[in-house]
mmCIF file of C-alpha atoms in Angstrom:
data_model
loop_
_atom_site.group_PDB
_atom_site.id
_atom_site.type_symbol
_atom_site.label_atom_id
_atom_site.label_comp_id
_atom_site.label_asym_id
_atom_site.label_seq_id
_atom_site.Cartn_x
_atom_site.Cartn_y
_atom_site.Cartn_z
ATOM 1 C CA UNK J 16 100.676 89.379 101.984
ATOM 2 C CA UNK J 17 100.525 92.377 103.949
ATOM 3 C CA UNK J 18 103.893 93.587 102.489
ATOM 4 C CA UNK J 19 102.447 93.276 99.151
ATOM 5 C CA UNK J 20 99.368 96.134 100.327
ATOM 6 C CA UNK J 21 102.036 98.141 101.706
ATOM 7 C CA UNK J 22 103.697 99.260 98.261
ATOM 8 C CA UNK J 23 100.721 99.906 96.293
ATOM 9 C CA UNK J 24 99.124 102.647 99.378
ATOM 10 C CA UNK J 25 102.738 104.075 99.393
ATOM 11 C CA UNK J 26 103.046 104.531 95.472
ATOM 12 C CA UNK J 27 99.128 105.749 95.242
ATOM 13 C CA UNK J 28 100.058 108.263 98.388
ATOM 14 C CA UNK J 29 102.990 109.372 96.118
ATOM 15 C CA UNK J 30 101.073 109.630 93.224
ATOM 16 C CA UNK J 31 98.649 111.817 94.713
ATOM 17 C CA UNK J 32 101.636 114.039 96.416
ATOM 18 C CA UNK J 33 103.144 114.300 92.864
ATOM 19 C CA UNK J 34 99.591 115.600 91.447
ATOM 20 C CA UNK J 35 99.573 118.379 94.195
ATOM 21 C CA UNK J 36 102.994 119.458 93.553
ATOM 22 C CA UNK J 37 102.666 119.644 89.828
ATOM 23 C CA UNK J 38 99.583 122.239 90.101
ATOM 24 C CA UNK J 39 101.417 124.262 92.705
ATOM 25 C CA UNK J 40 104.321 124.725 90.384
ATOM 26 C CA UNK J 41 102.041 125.568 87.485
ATOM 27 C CA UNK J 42 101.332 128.756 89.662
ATOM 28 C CA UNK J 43 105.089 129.803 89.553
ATOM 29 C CA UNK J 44 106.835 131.979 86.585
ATOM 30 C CA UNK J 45 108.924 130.880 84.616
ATOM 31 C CA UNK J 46 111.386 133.091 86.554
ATOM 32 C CA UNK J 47 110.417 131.501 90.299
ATOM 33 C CA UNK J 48 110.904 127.695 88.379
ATOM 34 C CA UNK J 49 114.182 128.515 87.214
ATOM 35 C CA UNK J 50 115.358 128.949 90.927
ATOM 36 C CA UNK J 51 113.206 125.852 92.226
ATOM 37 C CA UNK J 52 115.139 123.617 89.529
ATOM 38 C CA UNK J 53 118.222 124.930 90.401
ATOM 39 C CA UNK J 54 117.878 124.259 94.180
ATOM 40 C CA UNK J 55 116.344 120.871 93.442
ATOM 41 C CA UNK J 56 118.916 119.293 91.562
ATOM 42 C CA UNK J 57 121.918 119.997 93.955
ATOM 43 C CA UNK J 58 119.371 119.104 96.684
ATOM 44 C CA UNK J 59 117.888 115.632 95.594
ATOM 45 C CA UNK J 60 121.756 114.300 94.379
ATOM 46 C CA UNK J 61 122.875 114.867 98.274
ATOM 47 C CA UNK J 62 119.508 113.243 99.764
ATOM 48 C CA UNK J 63 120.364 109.718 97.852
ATOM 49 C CA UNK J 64 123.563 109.687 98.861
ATOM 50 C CA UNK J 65 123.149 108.332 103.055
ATOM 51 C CA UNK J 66 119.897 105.935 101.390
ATOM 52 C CA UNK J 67 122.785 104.482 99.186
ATOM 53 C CA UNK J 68 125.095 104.172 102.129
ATOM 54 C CA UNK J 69 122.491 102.878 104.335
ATOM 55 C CA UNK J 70 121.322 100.149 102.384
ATOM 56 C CA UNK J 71 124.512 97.980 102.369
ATOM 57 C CA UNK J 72 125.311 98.947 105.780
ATOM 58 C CA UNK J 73 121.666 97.260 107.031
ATOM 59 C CA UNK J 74 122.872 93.955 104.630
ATOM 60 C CA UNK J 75 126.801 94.034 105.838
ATOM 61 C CA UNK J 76 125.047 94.232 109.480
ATOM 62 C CA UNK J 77 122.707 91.818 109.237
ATOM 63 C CA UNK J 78 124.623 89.607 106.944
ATOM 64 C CA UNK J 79 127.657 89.795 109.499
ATOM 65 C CA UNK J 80 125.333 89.444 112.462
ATOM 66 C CA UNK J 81 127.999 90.637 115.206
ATOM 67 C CA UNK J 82 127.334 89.270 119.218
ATOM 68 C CA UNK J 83 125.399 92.855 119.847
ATOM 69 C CA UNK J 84 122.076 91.585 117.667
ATOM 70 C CA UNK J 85 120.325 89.767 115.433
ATOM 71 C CA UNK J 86 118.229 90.078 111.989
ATOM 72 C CA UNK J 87 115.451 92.258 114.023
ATOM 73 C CA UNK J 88 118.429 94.749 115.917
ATOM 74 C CA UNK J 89 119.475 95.105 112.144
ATOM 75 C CA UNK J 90 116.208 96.111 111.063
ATOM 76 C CA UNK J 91 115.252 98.297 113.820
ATOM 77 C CA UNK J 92 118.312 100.243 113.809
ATOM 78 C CA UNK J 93 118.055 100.314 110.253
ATOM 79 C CA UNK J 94 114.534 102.068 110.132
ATOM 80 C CA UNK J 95 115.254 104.364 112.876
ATOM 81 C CA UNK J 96 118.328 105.581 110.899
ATOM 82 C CA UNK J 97 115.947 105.646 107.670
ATOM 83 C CA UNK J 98 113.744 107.649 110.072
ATOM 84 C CA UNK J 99 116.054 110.116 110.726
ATOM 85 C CA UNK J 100 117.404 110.611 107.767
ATOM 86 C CA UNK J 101 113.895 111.508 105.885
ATOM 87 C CA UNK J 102 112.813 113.745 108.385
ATOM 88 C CA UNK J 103 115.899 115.467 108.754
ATOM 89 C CA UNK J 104 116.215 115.657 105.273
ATOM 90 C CA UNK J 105 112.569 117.318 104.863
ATOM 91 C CA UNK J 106 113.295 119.638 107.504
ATOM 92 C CA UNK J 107 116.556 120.689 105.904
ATOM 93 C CA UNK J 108 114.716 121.261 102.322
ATOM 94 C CA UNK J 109 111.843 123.114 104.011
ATOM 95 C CA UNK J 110 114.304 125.594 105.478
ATOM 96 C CA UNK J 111 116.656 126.513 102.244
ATOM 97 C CA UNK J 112 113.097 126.619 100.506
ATOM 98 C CA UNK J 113 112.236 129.155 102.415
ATOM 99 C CA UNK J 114 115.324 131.418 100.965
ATOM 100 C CA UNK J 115 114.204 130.915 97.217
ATOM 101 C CA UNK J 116 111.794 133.822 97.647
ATOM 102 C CA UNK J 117 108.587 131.970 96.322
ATOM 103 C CA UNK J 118 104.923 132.480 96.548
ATOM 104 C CA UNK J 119 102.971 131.659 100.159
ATOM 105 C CA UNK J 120 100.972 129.669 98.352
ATOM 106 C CA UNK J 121 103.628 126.932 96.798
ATOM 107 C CA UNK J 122 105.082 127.181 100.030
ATOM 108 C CA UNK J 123 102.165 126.421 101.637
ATOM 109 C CA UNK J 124 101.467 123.617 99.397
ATOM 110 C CA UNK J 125 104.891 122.027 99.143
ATOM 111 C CA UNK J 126 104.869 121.837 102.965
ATOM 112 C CA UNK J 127 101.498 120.016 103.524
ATOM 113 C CA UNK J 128 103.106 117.588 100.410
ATOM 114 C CA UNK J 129 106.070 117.124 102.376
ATOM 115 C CA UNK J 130 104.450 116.157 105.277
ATOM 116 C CA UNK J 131 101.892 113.758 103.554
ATOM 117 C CA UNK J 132 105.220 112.145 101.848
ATOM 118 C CA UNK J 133 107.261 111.623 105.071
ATOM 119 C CA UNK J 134 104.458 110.120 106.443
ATOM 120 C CA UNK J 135 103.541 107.591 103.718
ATOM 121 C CA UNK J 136 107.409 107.002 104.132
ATOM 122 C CA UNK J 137 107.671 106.173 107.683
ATOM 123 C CA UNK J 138 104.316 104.021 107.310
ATOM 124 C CA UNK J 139 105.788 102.502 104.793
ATOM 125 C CA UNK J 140 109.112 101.463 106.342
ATOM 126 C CA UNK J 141 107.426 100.258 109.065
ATOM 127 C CA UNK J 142 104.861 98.479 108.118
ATOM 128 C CA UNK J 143 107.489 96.276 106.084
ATOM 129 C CA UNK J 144 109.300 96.443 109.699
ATOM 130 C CA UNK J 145 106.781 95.058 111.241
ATOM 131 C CA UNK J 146 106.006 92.844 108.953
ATOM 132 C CA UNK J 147 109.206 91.171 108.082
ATOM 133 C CA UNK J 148 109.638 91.229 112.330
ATOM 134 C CA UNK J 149 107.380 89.316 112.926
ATOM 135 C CA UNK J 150 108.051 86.823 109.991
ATOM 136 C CA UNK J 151 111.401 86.561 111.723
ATOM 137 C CA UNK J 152 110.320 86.139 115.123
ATOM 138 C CA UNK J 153 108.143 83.525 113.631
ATOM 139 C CA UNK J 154 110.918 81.916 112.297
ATOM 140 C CA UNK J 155 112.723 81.938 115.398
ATOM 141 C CA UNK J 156 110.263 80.078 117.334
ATOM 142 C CA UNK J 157 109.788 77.280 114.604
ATOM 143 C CA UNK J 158 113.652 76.944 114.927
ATOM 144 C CA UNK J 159 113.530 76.550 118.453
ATOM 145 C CA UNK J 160 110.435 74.220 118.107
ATOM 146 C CA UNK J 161 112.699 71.765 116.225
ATOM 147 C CA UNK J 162 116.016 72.145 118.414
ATOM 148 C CA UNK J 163 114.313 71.149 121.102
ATOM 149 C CA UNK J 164 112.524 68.092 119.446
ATOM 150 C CA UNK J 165 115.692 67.333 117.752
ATOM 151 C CA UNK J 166 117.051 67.070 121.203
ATOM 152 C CA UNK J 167 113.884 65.268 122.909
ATOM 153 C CA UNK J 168 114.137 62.396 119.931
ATOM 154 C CA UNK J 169 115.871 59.293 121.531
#
């Protein structure tokens, strides 16, 4: 249940990062959103790319589950990776914006946006870490619960 409250607040947070976005861009020429489209679309095709790779990595591991973890291992190292890839991403675009020349105010804009959207992304992530965590530790004790009454029953 909590999971479920997790993705609306995320896509309302985005929603609301979207709105701010669109107005500052309404405040460019046409001239200044020429060069923001340009950066953008080299810029958003390289930021999928790890998500894509991490994605199958976090199912190979935990599918796999090799002696160095279990389900939880997978999905911590798989948020902290997730982690580090959005904020170093962010930081990365927030430089290289910086070289397009555009107004203070967009710029000041895109980078309270930015921050509000990593945010609601790391909440997100792990409040579905911690939720699906504890379901799993949960799951473990049942399991462990009926081992050892499997092996208490004469």
């Amino acid at each position: 249940m909590e999971t479920l409250l997790a993705l609306p607040l995320f896509f309302a947070l985005m929603m609301v990062v979207q709105h701010f976005n669109r107005k500052a861009q309404a405040t460019l020429s046409s001239e200044e959103k020429a060069r923001l489209l340009d950066f953008n679309a080299d810029f958003y095709k390289w930021h999928i790319v790890p998500m894509i790779i991490l994605l199958p990595a976090f199912a190979g591991f935990s599918y796999l589950r090799p002696g160095v973890g279990n389900l939880t291992t997978a999905l911590v190292v798989y948020l902290v990776l997730i982690a580090a890839h959005t904020i170093g991403s962010d930081q990365r675009h927030a430089r290289k914006l910086l070289t397009l020349g555009l107004p203070a105010g967009y710029l000041a804009t895109t980078k309270k946006t930015r921050l509000v959207s990593t945010i609601a992304t790391l909440m997100f992530f792990l409040w579905i870490g911690v939720s699906t965590s504890s379901k799993i530790g949960g799951l473990g004790v049942e399991l462990k619960k009926l081992q050892v009454e499997s092996l208490e029953a004469p």
